[in-house]
Amino acid sequence: MAKIVGGITTSHIPSIGKAIENNLQQTEYWKPLFDAYPPIHHWLDEVQPDVAVVFYNDHGLEFFLDKKPTFAIGAAPSYKNADEGWGIPTIPEINGDPELSWHICNELVENEFDITICQEMKVDHGLTVPMQLMWPNFSYGHMKVIPVCINVEQHPMPSPKRCYDLGKAIGKAVESYDKDLKVVVLGTGGLSHQLDGERAGFINKEFDLYCMKKLIDNPEELTKLSIYDLVEQGGAQGAEFIMWLGMRGALTGELNVLKSSYHAPVSNTGAGTMLIENR
Ligand code: DHB
Ligand code: FE
């Protein structure tokens, strides 16, 4: 059977892609961020997962404001990136696993999650920057990816509880899949940030650290927050924390935090990175 071996959280700030492109990882500005990742590389090397289920949000590359699925799941053989307007080069295609995607989608609909199933889908920095961070030099060719895209760009947005429950249903669906696969689950985005409006530049370190702690100890407490609570306390785009809750919902075993770090600001964002073993 498929087994969820662990979860990883990371920011997906687009300028991280630019820093990688320009080889700036060891510069004064970027080093504190990039230093969080070598232990994750080591763990991935050791554990060798086959599949990554990635909870992320699309910032307008595939789903613009005119058509906005609350939950969309990729069921394509591969996923392309495209220019997002920052001049970030597009990256090598990401492999999908349509059979596992369809299994997850069938189970979700059976369990009353009315998702949008995408047989074609472009993926943006919400997914591609984490892939580059986890598997440097585009070394993700052996990985198959299941994109799980959650709307956090346009209200109404799904509640933290709904995203946690979606994660639980996905975790169950994965572990009912009849193939011996090792699956790692990623939650990307966050933590506190607000990119525009009166509070542009807003960061709330105290709230970010609270979220990171509760994510492990007591995620149910976090599911009592509303989307508006997240916006108020973490900034308009800090609501991306719902991706982390999706990831956490999928971890059903005994958890062991192997790495946890926080660094702010990076591109006006609080960047939290966690590596969680699921036994
Ligand atoms: C930025 C964009 C993001 O999607 C994000 O999550 C954080 C920062 C940015 O443009 O700086
Ligand atoms: Fe984002």
CSV table of C-alpha atoms and ligand atoms in Angstrom, one decimal:
chain,number,residue,atom,x,y,z
A,1,MET,CA,0.0,0.0,0.0
A,2,ALA,CA,1.1,3.6,-0.4
A,3,LYS,CA,2.4,5.2,2.8
A,4,ILE,CA,2.8,8.8,3.8
A,5,VAL,CA,6.3,9.1,5.0
A,6,GLY,CA,6.4,12.8,6.0
A,7,GLY,CA,5.4,16.3,5.5
A,8,ILE,CA,7.3,19.4,4.6
A,9,THR,CA,6.3,23.1,4.8
A,10,THR,CA,8.0,26.0,3.0
A,11,SER,CA,7.4,29.4,1.7
A,12,HIS,CA,7.1,29.7,-2.1
A,13,ILE,CA,8.3,33.4,-2.5
A,14,PRO,CA,9.0,33.8,-6.3
A,15,SER,CA,12.2,35.7,-5.7
A,16,ILE,CA,13.6,32.5,-4.2
A,17,GLY,CA,13.5,31.2,-7.8
A,18,LYS,CA,15.4,34.2,-8.9
A,19,ALA,CA,18.0,33.8,-6.2
A,20,ILE,CA,18.5,30.2,-7.2
A,21,GLU,CA,18.8,31.2,-10.9
A,22,ASN,CA,21.5,33.8,-9.9
A,23,ASN,CA,23.3,31.5,-7.5
A,24,LEU,CA,22.8,33.8,-4.5
A,25,GLN,CA,22.1,31.1,-1.9
A,26,GLN,CA,25.2,32.0,0.1
A,27,THR,CA,24.9,35.8,0.1
A,28,GLU,CA,24.2,37.6,3.4
A,29,TYR,CA,20.5,38.2,2.5
A,30,TRP,CA,19.7,34.7,1.3
A,31,LYS,CA,21.9,32.4,3.4
A,32,PRO,CA,19.6,32.3,6.5
A,33,LEU,CA,16.7,31.1,4.3
A,34,PHE,CA,18.6,28.6,2.3
A,35,ASP,CA,20.3,27.2,5.4
A,36,ALA,CA,17.0,25.6,6.3
A,37,TYR,CA,17.0,23.2,3.4
A,38,PRO,CA,20.2,20.9,3.5
A,39,PRO,CA,18.7,18.7,6.3
A,40,ILE,CA,15.6,18.3,4.1
A,41,HIS,CA,17.8,17.3,1.1
A,42,HIS,CA,19.5,14.8,3.3
A,43,TRP,CA,16.2,13.3,4.5
A,44,LEU,CA,14.8,13.1,1.0
A,45,ASP,CA,18.0,11.4,-0.2
A,46,GLU,CA,17.7,8.9,2.6
A,47,VAL,CA,14.0,8.2,2.4
A,48,GLN,CA,13.6,8.4,-1.4
A,49,PRO,CA,9.9,9.2,-1.7
A,50,ASP,CA,8.3,8.3,-5.0
A,51,VAL,CA,5.4,10.8,-5.0
A,52,ALA,CA,4.9,14.4,-3.6
A,53,VAL,CA,1.4,15.6,-2.9
A,54,VAL,CA,1.7,19.4,-3.0
A,55,PHE,CA,-0.9,21.7,-1.4
A,56,TYR,CA,-0.4,25.1,-3.0
A,57,ASN,CA,-2.2,28.0,-4.3
A,58,ASP,CA,-2.2,29.3,-7.9
A,59,HIS,CA,-1.6,33.1,-8.1
A,60,GLY,CA,-3.3,33.7,-11.4
A,61,LEU,CA,-1.3,31.6,-13.9
A,62,GLU,CA,-3.9,28.8,-14.4
A,63,PHE,CA,-6.9,30.1,-12.5
A,64,PHE,CA,-7.6,33.8,-12.8
A,65,LEU,CA,-10.5,35.6,-11.1
A,66,ASP,CA,-13.0,34.7,-13.8
A,67,LYS,CA,-12.8,30.9,-13.0
A,68,LYS,CA,-11.7,30.0,-9.5
A,69,PRO,CA,-12.2,26.5,-8.2
A,70,THR,CA,-12.1,26.3,-4.5
A,71,PHE,CA,-10.2,22.9,-4.7
A,72,ALA,CA,-8.5,21.7,-7.9
A,73,ILE,CA,-6.5,18.5,-8.3
A,74,GLY,CA,-4.2,17.8,-11.2
A,75,ALA,CA,-4.7,14.5,-13.0
A,76,ALA,CA,-2.3,15.1,-15.8
A,77,PRO,CA,0.8,13.1,-16.9
A,78,SER,CA,2.9,16.2,-16.6
A,79,TYR,CA,2.6,19.9,-15.6
A,80,LYS,CA,4.2,22.9,-17.2
A,81,ASN,CA,5.2,26.2,-15.7
A,82,ALA,CA,5.0,29.4,-17.7
A,83,ASP,CA,6.3,32.9,-17.5
A,84,GLU,CA,4.6,34.6,-14.6
A,85,GLY,CA,5.8,38.1,-15.5
A,86,TRP,CA,8.9,38.3,-13.4
A,87,GLY,CA,11.3,37.0,-16.1
A,88,ILE,CA,11.8,33.8,-14.1
A,89,PRO,CA,12.8,31.2,-16.6
A,90,THR,CA,10.2,28.4,-17.0
A,91,ILE,CA,11.5,25.2,-15.5
A,92,PRO,CA,11.5,21.5,-16.7
A,93,GLU,CA,8.2,19.8,-16.7
A,94,ILE,CA,7.0,18.2,-13.6
A,95,ASN,CA,5.8,14.5,-13.8
A,96,GLY,CA,2.3,13.6,-12.8
A,97,ASP,CA,0.8,10.3,-11.8
A,98,PRO,CA,-2.7,10.2,-13.4
A,99,GLU,CA,-3.6,6.9,-11.9
A,100,LEU,CA,-3.0,8.0,-8.3
A,101,SER,CA,-4.6,11.4,-9.0
A,102,TRP,CA,-7.8,9.6,-10.2
A,103,HIS,CA,-7.8,7.3,-7.2
A,104,ILE,CA,-7.6,10.4,-4.9
A,105,CYS,CA,-10.2,12.3,-6.9
A,106,ASN,CA,-12.6,9.3,-6.8
A,107,GLU,CA,-12.2,8.9,-3.1
A,108,LEU,CA,-12.7,12.6,-2.5
A,109,VAL,CA,-15.9,12.9,-4.4
A,110,GLU,CA,-17.1,9.7,-2.7
A,111,ASN,CA,-16.4,11.5,0.6
A,112,GLU,CA,-18.3,14.7,-0.5
A,113,PHE,CA,-15.4,16.9,-1.5
A,114,ASP,CA,-16.6,18.5,-4.8
A,115,ILE,CA,-13.2,19.1,-6.4
A,116,THR,CA,-12.3,20.3,-9.9
A,117,ILE,CA,-10.3,17.6,-11.7
A,118,CYS,CA,-7.7,19.0,-14.1
A,119,GLN,CA,-6.4,16.9,-16.9
A,120,GLU,CA,-4.4,19.9,-18.0
A,121,MET,CA,-2.9,22.4,-15.7
A,122,LYS,CA,-0.1,24.9,-15.6
A,123,VAL,CA,1.6,25.2,-12.2
A,124,ASP,CA,3.0,28.5,-10.8
A,125,HIS,CA,5.6,29.5,-8.2
A,126,GLY,CA,3.4,28.1,-5.5
A,127,LEU,CA,4.4,24.6,-6.6
A,128,THR,CA,7.6,25.2,-8.7
A,129,VAL,CA,9.6,27.1,-6.2
A,130,PRO,CA,9.2,24.4,-3.5
A,131,MET,CA,10.2,21.7,-6.1
A,132,GLN,CA,13.4,23.7,-6.8
A,133,LEU,CA,14.0,24.1,-3.1
A,134,MET,CA,13.5,20.4,-2.2
A,135,TRP,CA,15.3,19.0,-5.3
A,136,PRO,CA,18.1,21.4,-6.3
A,137,ASN,CA,19.3,21.7,-9.8
A,138,PHE,CA,15.9,20.4,-11.1
A,139,SER,CA,16.7,17.0,-9.7
A,140,TYR,CA,13.0,16.1,-9.3
A,141,GLY,CA,12.8,14.0,-12.6
A,142,HIS,CA,12.3,10.8,-10.5
A,143,MET,CA,9.4,12.3,-8.6
A,144,LYS,CA,5.7,12.2,-9.4
A,145,VAL,CA,3.6,15.1,-8.2
A,146,ILE,CA,0.0,15.4,-7.4
A,147,PRO,CA,-0.9,19.1,-7.4
A,148,VAL,CA,-3.6,20.1,-4.9
A,149,CYS,CA,-4.6,23.7,-5.5
A,150,ILE,CA,-6.6,25.7,-3.0
A,151,ASN,CA,-8.2,29.1,-3.7
A,152,VAL,CA,-6.7,31.7,-1.4
A,153,GLU,CA,-6.7,34.6,-3.9
A,154,GLN,CA,-10.4,35.5,-4.1
A,155,HIS,CA,-13.1,35.5,-1.5
A,156,PRO,CA,-15.0,33.3,-0.6
A,157,MET,CA,-12.1,31.1,0.5
A,158,PRO,CA,-12.3,27.7,2.2
A,159,SER,CA,-12.0,27.7,5.9
A,160,PRO,CA,-8.9,26.4,7.8
A,161,LYS,CA,-11.1,23.5,9.0
A,162,ARG,CA,-12.3,22.6,5.5
A,163,CYS,CA,-8.7,22.5,4.3
A,164,TYR,CA,-7.6,20.4,7.3
A,165,ASP,CA,-10.5,18.0,6.6
A,166,LEU,CA,-9.5,17.9,2.9
A,167,GLY,CA,-6.0,17.0,3.9
A,168,LYS,CA,-7.4,14.2,6.1
A,169,ALA,CA,-9.4,12.8,3.2
A,170,ILE,CA,-6.4,13.0,0.9
A,171,GLY,CA,-4.3,11.2,3.5
A,172,LYS,CA,-6.8,8.4,3.8
A,173,ALA,CA,-7.2,8.2,0.0
A,174,VAL,CA,-3.4,7.9,-0.5
A,175,GLU,CA,-3.0,5.2,2.1
A,176,SER,CA,-5.8,3.2,0.5
A,177,TYR,CA,-3.9,3.1,-2.8
A,178,ASP,CA,-2.8,-0.4,-3.7
A,179,LYS,CA,0.8,0.3,-4.7
A,180,ASP,CA,3.9,0.3,-2.6
A,181,LEU,CA,4.7,4.0,-2.9
A,182,LYS,CA,6.4,6.4,-0.5
A,183,VAL,CA,4.5,9.7,-0.4
A,184,VAL,CA,5.7,13.0,1.0
A,185,VAL,CA,3.2,15.8,1.5
A,186,LEU,CA,4.1,19.5,1.0
A,187,GLY,CA,2.3,22.6,2.3
A,188,THR,CA,3.6,25.7,0.6
A,189,GLY,CA,3.1,29.4,1.1
A,190,GLY,CA,2.8,31.7,4.1
A,191,LEU,CA,3.6,32.5,6.7
A,192,SER,CA,2.5,36.1,7.5
A,193,HIS,CA,2.7,38.5,4.6
A,194,GLN,CA,0.7,41.2,3.0
A,195,LEU,CA,1.9,42.3,-0.4
A,196,ASP,CA,-0.3,45.3,-1.0
A,197,GLY,CA,-2.8,47.7,0.5
A,198,GLU,CA,-2.5,49.8,3.7
A,199,ARG,CA,-0.7,47.0,5.6
A,200,ALA,CA,1.8,46.1,2.8
A,201,GLY,CA,4.9,44.7,4.5
A,202,PHE,CA,3.0,43.4,7.5
A,203,ILE,CA,4.6,40.5,9.3
A,204,ASN,CA,3.5,38.9,12.6
A,205,LYS,CA,6.3,36.7,13.9
A,206,GLU,CA,4.5,35.9,17.1
A,207,PHE,CA,1.5,34.5,15.3
A,208,ASP,CA,3.7,32.6,12.8
A,209,LEU,CA,5.5,30.9,15.6
A,210,TYR,CA,2.2,30.1,17.3
A,211,CYS,CA,0.9,28.5,14.1
A,212,MET,CA,4.1,26.4,13.7
A,213,LYS,CA,3.8,25.1,17.2
A,214,LYS,CA,0.1,24.4,17.1
A,215,LEU,CA,0.4,22.8,13.7
A,216,ILE,CA,2.2,19.9,15.5
A,217,ASP,CA,0.7,19.9,19.0
A,218,ASN,CA,-2.9,20.9,18.4
A,219,PRO,CA,-4.0,21.5,14.8
A,220,GLU,CA,-7.6,21.4,15.9
A,221,GLU,CA,-7.1,24.7,17.7
A,222,LEU,CA,-6.0,26.2,14.4
A,223,THR,CA,-9.2,24.9,12.7
A,224,LYS,CA,-11.2,27.2,14.9
A,225,LEU,CA,-9.7,30.2,13.2
A,226,SER,CA,-11.7,31.7,10.3
A,227,ILE,CA,-10.1,32.9,7.0
A,228,TYR,CA,-10.7,36.5,8.3
A,229,ASP,CA,-8.7,35.6,11.6
A,230,LEU,CA,-5.8,34.5,9.4
A,231,VAL,CA,-6.0,37.7,7.3
A,232,GLU,CA,-6.2,39.9,10.4
A,233,GLN,CA,-3.3,38.1,12.2
A,234,GLY,CA,-1.2,37.0,9.3
A,235,GLY,CA,-1.9,39.6,6.6
A,236,ALA,CA,-4.0,39.2,3.4
A,237,GLN,CA,-1.6,36.6,1.9
A,238,GLY,CA,-0.8,35.0,5.3
A,239,ALA,CA,-4.1,33.1,4.7
A,240,GLU,CA,-1.9,30.8,2.6
A,241,PHE,CA,-1.4,29.0,5.9
A,242,ILE,CA,-4.4,26.9,4.9
A,243,MET,CA,-2.0,25.0,2.6
A,244,TRP,CA,-0.1,24.0,5.7
A,245,LEU,CA,-3.3,22.8,7.3
A,246,GLY,CA,-4.1,20.6,4.3
A,247,MET,CA,-0.6,19.1,4.6
A,248,ARG,CA,-1.0,18.5,8.3
A,249,GLY,CA,-4.4,16.8,7.8
A,250,ALA,CA,-2.8,14.2,5.6
A,251,LEU,CA,-0.3,13.2,8.4
A,252,THR,CA,-2.1,10.6,10.4
A,253,GLY,CA,0.7,8.7,12.1
A,254,GLU,CA,3.0,9.5,15.0
A,255,LEU,CA,4.8,12.8,14.2
A,256,ASN,CA,8.5,13.6,14.7
A,257,VAL,CA,9.6,17.1,13.9
A,258,LEU,CA,13.1,16.7,12.4
A,259,LYS,CA,13.6,20.3,11.5
A,260,SER,CA,11.8,23.6,12.2
A,261,SER,CA,13.1,27.1,11.4
A,262,TYR,CA,11.8,30.6,10.9
A,263,HIS,CA,13.3,33.5,9.2
A,264,ALA,CA,11.9,37.0,8.5
A,265,PRO,CA,11.7,39.1,6.5
A,266,VAL,CA,12.3,37.6,3.1
A,267,SER,CA,10.6,39.6,0.4
A,268,ASN,CA,8.3,41.0,3.1
A,269,THR,CA,7.3,37.5,4.2
A,270,GLY,CA,7.8,35.4,7.3
A,271,ALA,CA,9.4,32.2,6.0
A,272,GLY,CA,8.7,29.0,8.0
A,273,THR,CA,10.3,25.7,7.1
A,274,MET,CA,9.4,22.4,8.7
A,275,LEU,CA,10.3,18.7,8.1
A,276,ILE,CA,8.0,16.3,9.9
A,277,GLU,CA,8.4,12.6,9.8
A,278,ASN,CA,5.1,10.5,9.8
A,279,ARG,CA,5.5,7.1,11.3
B,1,DHB,C1,5.5,37.0,-2.8
B,1,DHB,C2,4.6,36.2,-3.6
B,1,DHB,C3,4.0,35.1,-3.0
B,1,DHB,O1,3.1,34.3,-3.6
B,1,DHB,C4,4.2,34.8,-1.6
B,1,DHB,O2,3.6,33.8,-1.1
B,1,DHB,C5,5.1,35.6,-0.9
B,1,DHB,C6,5.8,36.7,-1.5
B,1,DHB,C7,6.2,38.1,-3.5
B,1,DHB,O3,5.8,38.5,-4.6
B,1,DHB,O4,7.1,38.7,-2.9
B,2,FE,FE,2.0,33.1,-2.4
